[in-house]
Amino acid sequence: MVNVRIALAQVDTCVGDLAGNTRTVLEWTRRAAQAGADVVAFPEMTVTGYPIEDLALRASFRRGAEAALQSIATGLAQEGLGELVVVVGSVGERTTREHDAAPARPTNQAVVIQHGRVQARYDKHHLPNYGVFDEFRIFASGTEPCVLDVHGRRIGLVICEDIWQDGGPVAAMADADLDLLLVINGSPFEDGKVHLRTELAARRAREVRAPVAYVNMVGGQDDLVFDGGSFVVDADGDLLARAPQLVEHLLLWDLPDATLEGATGDASAPAAAIPRTGPEIAPDLDPDEAIYKAVVAGLSGYLRKNGFGSVALGLSGGIDSALVAVIAADAIGGEHVVGVSMPSRYSSEHSKDDAADLAKRIGADYRIQPIKPMVDVFEAELGLEGVAAENLQARMRGVILMGLANAEGHLVLATGNKSELAVGYSTVYGDAVGGYAPLKDVDKSRVWALARWRNNAALDVGKLPPIPESSITKPPSAELRPGQVDQDSLPPYELLDRVLDAYVEHAEGRVELLARGFDPEIVDKVLTLVDRAEWKRRQYPLGPKVTGLAFGRDRRLPITTLWREP
Amino acid sequence: MVNVRIALAQVDTCVGDLAGNTRTVLEWTRRAAQAGADVVAFPEMTVTGYPIEDLALRASFRRGAEAALQSIATGLAQEGLGELVVVVGSVGERTTREHDAAPARPTNQAVVIQHGRVQARYDKHHLPNYGVFDEFRIFASGTEPCVLDVHGRRIGLVICEDIWQDGGPVAAMADADLDLLLVINGSPFEDGKVHLRTELAARRAREVRAPVAYVNMVGGQDDLVFDGGSFVVDADGDLLARAPQLVEHLLLWDLPDATLEGATGDASAPAAAIPRTGPEIAPDLDPDEAIYKAVVAGLSGYLRKNGFGSVALGLSGGIDSALVAVIAADAIGGEHVVGVSMPSRYSSEHSKDDAADLAKRIGADYRIQPIKPMVDVFEAELGLEGVAAENLQARMRGVILMGLANAEGHLVLATGNKSELAVGYSTVYGDAVGGYAPLKDVDKSRVWALARWRNNAALDVGKLPPIPESSITKPPSAELRPGQVDQDSLPPYELLDRVLDAYVEHAEGRVELLARGFDPEIVDKVLTLVDRAEWKRRQYPLGPKVTGLAFGRDRRLPITTLWREP
């Protein structure tokens, strides 16, 4: 026997782009062939993109995906790549009631292609239906395991959630004498998840007594960011190879010849055959770096896949809009960022200066549009006061940004952060307008941390930090009335964020929050604000999930509820 | 043996209102006792309201629900109602892995209370996870059937979806010699569903060879409207009793003494014991009447449960805003409806007259706020043209309505219909602003039908039709540029609505649409519009589902998708 070279193709697909995803599979299979691979594995639902949501329920979509699969098989054979074992994900079909006229139901499928045709199909067994996942809604479960024979080596094939749950196909293969367990994944980024994945794969490796190769997709898809980080662990669970996060990558690894005693788990011996570099282990990212890059990837994916070439946002001089502008500049280039300063009578000089300074540092298209003339005419006509008048100012800015976007074709970015979204500290149809909200799942404490990380990253390479220091250090203010600061109406953000983390992300009750030592008055205030802001959150734009629990489909609560924590 | 009197308490609960729902159970149990009932059955998840979504995942919420259950049991006993068998729904808990330290998972539970304590618990077996339902996300399935003994009669107990799926507890009770199958439900309204429910219950009645009693909740909850229509069918599936739709009601029916040969299925003999009226069979509602009343119920539930005493909306003189205003007047009283005419330079005289006429007919608080001064200053400052200028007008109106609502505390109603929402024929942050959109699931063809139905219903009782005839008959126009009518940019609504019905509600592909004889050019145009408008729909307010497939959680599609029907 010989080594079997495995290529994990960590690619960025697009939902619904059957033709583009087909080209991606062909292109990366060519690269894998050039690197001498015997097997190339692509992520979950490669052909269709992931997650496809209710597109799975359209028969026309499933027919299209099947045709794309066939064209991949044919295309590979025509290019002389028929010898390669190519594993891709797609949507399949399965009749759930064998003796019945029940229509076929979609499945989440891994498809094995070789010699110009489909050689095997595996239907995902465990369907995640929690958090952001709705797979029980759209897919039928598979029932059979799948073991491939590649040059005499036995490769078990499963999909993502199959390794997150006990039982099922992995357990069924415990005594199947596997040489490798191959897992294809569409596992979205969240803070700290890299380690969970590795530990889990290690556990399954010990369960099947074989190495586990894990390939994950990369790129932004609506409110999800897939971070790649594909890897291989040996039968003892030790890390043998790892791809970098948040970029496309081809990770090569040689499944060692099992006849060499002790070769399994020894990375250096068999992998010597990989050209030049040997099996790589990409370094761990610092949490702030990972989150920052995930947000950039989420935004750049949204822009590219939806055909936007530029963004527009309001620049207030504050930290949120500054960070969003820098993220946008990193995603699409500062010259494609339109930053609009929209000062009111309450805007301070330092705010206007900071906005201009930021725009200059990132090379944005900077514009100034005072809102006074609009506010004046609305106030004269409507005579609004108090919060209504504050909201009016924010809505003038929303109208300006949307007008600009409609006229010039930009995507408008909402600059609110997760803390504000949690407590409803924003104006619906005002600062909440936009098609994408990069900081939707980034709380205020993390906003400051990301700003500092980004500035330091610039300093590390000898560049000018993009965010003016005063935007980071000054007290946050909405500047909607004279001398206003956020802390007039909210607890200090550091405290607020800890209460929110316990209440929102960990679903703790009031009793548990008080047991943590939080002040009851603050707890009651925060919980009431969070509960009452649900209707605003529903109309808020999409933004990338980067924590264990994001607002949106990850946390589904009724607007109409009288439940208040006792 | 004697007759067993069954009371089906078709009540309106509120999600999260544990105290209020507890009072409702006590109050209606008293009524049932006064009516001589032996058993009173409440709808699915009575104590918690339904659907509770991710509230199920909060341990504090489950503890609160359990405490409410115990207070119901104690309260009933203290009032001397301990003899009654009371069936309520609530959230339960179940350990899913018996030999494991896994935390308890929530269940959707039917709870049987008698003699001051909980006598039995049944966990829903089939968990709906399609359409608007996410129960697999939040609940663990039950595994055991539940048969009660009431005065020697055997009553099988199941919950809603348990009768919509084959197998499970109903099949398990086929040979259980049941005297009655009792089903407690939270079944949302949709056009035509009444007959589906009755047919299904008839099928299950034949399966268990016993009558089926079906109790359904009533009232609005976010985007759902529960329509009641509780009923009883006999063992042959024939309808014996039915409550009216869309109102709270106590439906009484006597389970006949089985020792009387042939009594089962004979409504007149045993039911003679029910005071005065005998078992009632409420008439079927005409589809337009049912949809109209469902929309009114949806809005009035949203207003009451969220604490709104008034609504505000723009009155353009067109049919959509006229119908919404009348719906609002029926929900909350015309004097609590603020109708704002916001004419532009393109508004016709007849539009302004029709708006004023409508407001007068329903007794609304009518105001006029021309948008010219605001549009003028924005145009002078921004210099917008074309669609951007059209959107600007709509956004001025949105800002005015929101300002009014912020200052005076109204709920703003969006007046768009399902056809517009489908093709994106609206301005985000303009006419799309609001907290609730009564016509969100009512297409334009149905808008006209409901308007006519409502006017005729007024005529039938000798009243003035609320909607001016010219609002119904004139060609629809957004009046955002001179002489504009909707048909400049859209196919005729009658045709558009048929294409949308096939593409959206029945998920047909382009091939199927062409096979129906639709013009390819129109099909391509409509499909493109629908696919591109998803991001607008995401930010649209809630509105009541009244069809088989509403936009929102009933139809979950990515914003980012390159899929176009081939």
Short mmCIF file of N, CA and C in Angstrom, two decimals, chain B residues 396-451:
data_model
loop_
_atom_site.label_atom_id
_atom_site.label_comp_id
_atom_site.label_asym_id
_atom_site.label_seq_id
_atom_site.Cartn_x
_atom_site.Cartn_y
_atom_site.Cartn_z
N MET B 396 -40.73 60.83 3.51
CA MET B 396 -41.24 61.98 4.28
C MET B 396 -42.50 61.55 5.05
N ARG B 397 -43.32 60.77 4.38
CA ARG B 397 -44.56 60.31 5.04
C ARG B 397 -44.24 59.38 6.20
N GLY B 398 -43.24 58.52 5.99
CA GLY B 398 -42.85 57.62 7.08
C GLY B 398 -42.37 58.40 8.30
N VAL B 399 -41.56 59.44 8.05
CA VAL B 399 -41.04 60.25 9.17
C VAL B 399 -42.18 60.97 9.89
N ILE B 400 -43.13 61.48 9.12
CA ILE B 400 -44.28 62.18 9.74
C ILE B 400 -45.07 61.22 10.63
N LEU B 401 -45.39 60.06 10.11
CA LEU B 401 -46.18 59.09 10.88
C LEU B 401 -45.43 58.65 12.14
N MET B 402 -44.14 58.39 12.00
CA MET B 402 -43.38 57.94 13.16
C MET B 402 -43.24 59.06 14.20
N GLY B 403 -43.10 60.28 13.72
CA GLY B 403 -43.01 61.41 14.64
C GLY B 403 -44.30 61.55 15.45
N LEU B 404 -45.41 61.45 14.74
CA LEU B 404 -46.74 61.50 15.37
C LEU B 404 -46.89 60.37 16.39
N ALA B 405 -46.47 59.19 15.98
CA ALA B 405 -46.60 58.02 16.86
C ALA B 405 -45.70 58.17 18.09
N ASN B 406 -44.48 58.64 17.90
CA ASN B 406 -43.58 58.84 19.04
C ASN B 406 -44.15 59.88 20.02
N ALA B 407 -44.75 60.93 19.45
CA ALA B 407 -45.24 62.01 20.30
C ALA B 407 -46.54 61.61 21.01
N GLU B 408 -47.38 60.81 20.34
CA GLU B 408 -48.73 60.57 20.89
C GLU B 408 -48.98 59.12 21.28
N GLY B 409 -48.05 58.23 21.00
CA GLY B 409 -48.18 56.84 21.48
C GLY B 409 -49.01 55.90 20.62
N HIS B 410 -49.19 56.22 19.35
CA HIS B 410 -49.94 55.31 18.48
C HIS B 410 -49.07 54.18 17.95
N LEU B 411 -49.73 53.08 17.57
CA LEU B 411 -49.07 52.08 16.75
C LEU B 411 -49.24 52.49 15.29
N VAL B 412 -48.13 52.57 14.56
CA VAL B 412 -48.23 52.90 13.13
C VAL B 412 -48.55 51.64 12.34
N LEU B 413 -49.52 51.74 11.46
CA LEU B 413 -49.87 50.62 10.59
C LEU B 413 -49.30 50.83 9.20
N ALA B 414 -48.60 49.82 8.70
CA ALA B 414 -48.19 49.84 7.29
C ALA B 414 -49.36 49.33 6.47
N THR B 415 -49.58 49.96 5.31
CA THR B 415 -50.81 49.65 4.56
C THR B 415 -50.55 48.81 3.32
N GLY B 416 -49.32 48.36 3.12
CA GLY B 416 -49.01 47.58 1.92
C GLY B 416 -49.70 46.23 1.92
N ASN B 417 -49.93 45.69 0.72
CA ASN B 417 -50.56 44.38 0.59
C ASN B 417 -49.53 43.35 0.14
N LYS B 418 -49.96 42.08 0.11
CA LYS B 418 -49.05 40.98 -0.18
C LYS B 418 -48.48 41.05 -1.59
N SER B 419 -49.27 41.52 -2.54
CA SER B 419 -48.78 41.60 -3.92
C SER B 419 -47.61 42.58 -4.00
N GLU B 420 -47.76 43.73 -3.34
CA GLU B 420 -46.69 44.73 -3.32
C GLU B 420 -45.45 44.20 -2.62
N LEU B 421 -45.69 43.53 -1.50
CA LEU B 421 -44.58 43.00 -0.72
C LEU B 421 -43.82 41.95 -1.54
N ALA B 422 -44.57 41.17 -2.32
CA ALA B 422 -43.96 40.13 -3.14
C ALA B 422 -43.00 40.72 -4.16
N VAL B 423 -43.42 41.77 -4.83
CA VAL B 423 -42.61 42.31 -5.92
C VAL B 423 -41.76 43.51 -5.50
N GLY B 424 -41.81 43.84 -4.21
CA GLY B 424 -41.00 44.95 -3.71
C GLY B 424 -41.52 46.31 -4.12
N TYR B 425 -42.81 46.39 -4.38
CA TYR B 425 -43.40 47.66 -4.82
C TYR B 425 -43.76 48.50 -3.60
N SER B 426 -42.73 48.92 -2.91
CA SER B 426 -42.91 49.77 -1.73
C SER B 426 -41.57 50.43 -1.44
N THR B 427 -41.59 51.45 -0.58
CA THR B 427 -40.35 52.13 -0.21
C THR B 427 -40.00 51.75 1.22
N VAL B 428 -38.86 51.10 1.36
CA VAL B 428 -38.39 50.75 2.69
C VAL B 428 -38.14 52.05 3.46
N TYR B 429 -38.56 52.10 4.71
CA TYR B 429 -38.52 53.30 5.58
C TYR B 429 -39.46 54.40 5.09
N GLY B 430 -40.30 54.06 4.11
CA GLY B 430 -41.27 55.03 3.62
C GLY B 430 -42.67 54.51 3.95
N ASP B 431 -43.39 54.02 2.93
CA ASP B 431 -44.71 53.47 3.22
C ASP B 431 -44.61 52.14 3.99
N ALA B 432 -43.39 51.60 4.10
CA ALA B 432 -43.24 50.33 4.81
C ALA B 432 -43.06 50.51 6.32
N VAL B 433 -43.06 51.75 6.83
CA VAL B 433 -42.85 51.91 8.27
C VAL B 433 -44.07 51.42 9.05
N GLY B 434 -43.81 50.99 10.27
CA GLY B 434 -44.92 50.63 11.15
C GLY B 434 -44.61 49.43 12.01
N GLY B 435 -45.50 49.18 12.96
CA GLY B 435 -45.34 48.05 13.86
C GLY B 435 -46.18 46.87 13.45
N TYR B 436 -47.12 47.08 12.57
CA TYR B 436 -48.02 46.00 12.17
C TYR B 436 -48.55 46.32 10.78
N ALA B 437 -48.70 45.28 9.97
CA ALA B 437 -49.12 45.45 8.58
C ALA B 437 -50.31 44.52 8.32
N PRO B 438 -51.52 45.02 8.54
CA PRO B 438 -52.70 44.13 8.47
C PRO B 438 -52.85 43.38 7.15
N LEU B 439 -52.42 43.98 6.03
CA LEU B 439 -52.64 43.33 4.72
C LEU B 439 -51.41 42.59 4.22
N LYS B 440 -50.44 42.35 5.10
CA LYS B 440 -49.19 41.73 4.67
C LYS B 440 -49.42 40.42 3.93
N ASP B 441 -50.43 39.66 4.32
CA ASP B 441 -50.69 38.37 3.66
C ASP B 441 -51.97 38.38 2.83
N VAL B 442 -52.43 39.60 2.46
CA VAL B 442 -53.66 39.73 1.65
C VAL B 442 -53.26 40.31 0.31
N ASP B 443 -53.42 39.55 -0.75
CA ASP B 443 -52.98 40.07 -2.05
C ASP B 443 -53.99 41.10 -2.58
N LYS B 444 -53.57 41.82 -3.62
CA LYS B 444 -54.40 42.95 -4.08
C LYS B 444 -55.79 42.48 -4.52
N SER B 445 -55.88 41.32 -5.16
CA SER B 445 -57.19 40.84 -5.59
C SER B 445 -58.09 40.64 -4.38
N ARG B 446 -57.50 40.11 -3.31
CA ARG B 446 -58.28 39.87 -2.10
C ARG B 446 -58.58 41.18 -1.38
N VAL B 447 -57.70 42.17 -1.52
CA VAL B 447 -57.97 43.49 -0.93
C VAL B 447 -59.29 44.03 -1.48
N TRP B 448 -59.45 43.97 -2.79
CA TRP B 448 -60.71 44.44 -3.38
C TRP B 448 -61.90 43.61 -2.88
N ALA B 449 -61.69 42.29 -2.82
CA ALA B 449 -62.78 41.42 -2.38
C ALA B 449 -63.18 41.72 -0.93
N LEU B 450 -62.19 41.94 -0.08
CA LEU B 450 -62.51 42.24 1.33
C LEU B 450 -63.22 43.59 1.44
N ALA B 451 -62.77 44.56 0.62
CA ALA B 451 -63.42 45.88 0.65
C ALA B 451 -64.90 45.74 0.26
#
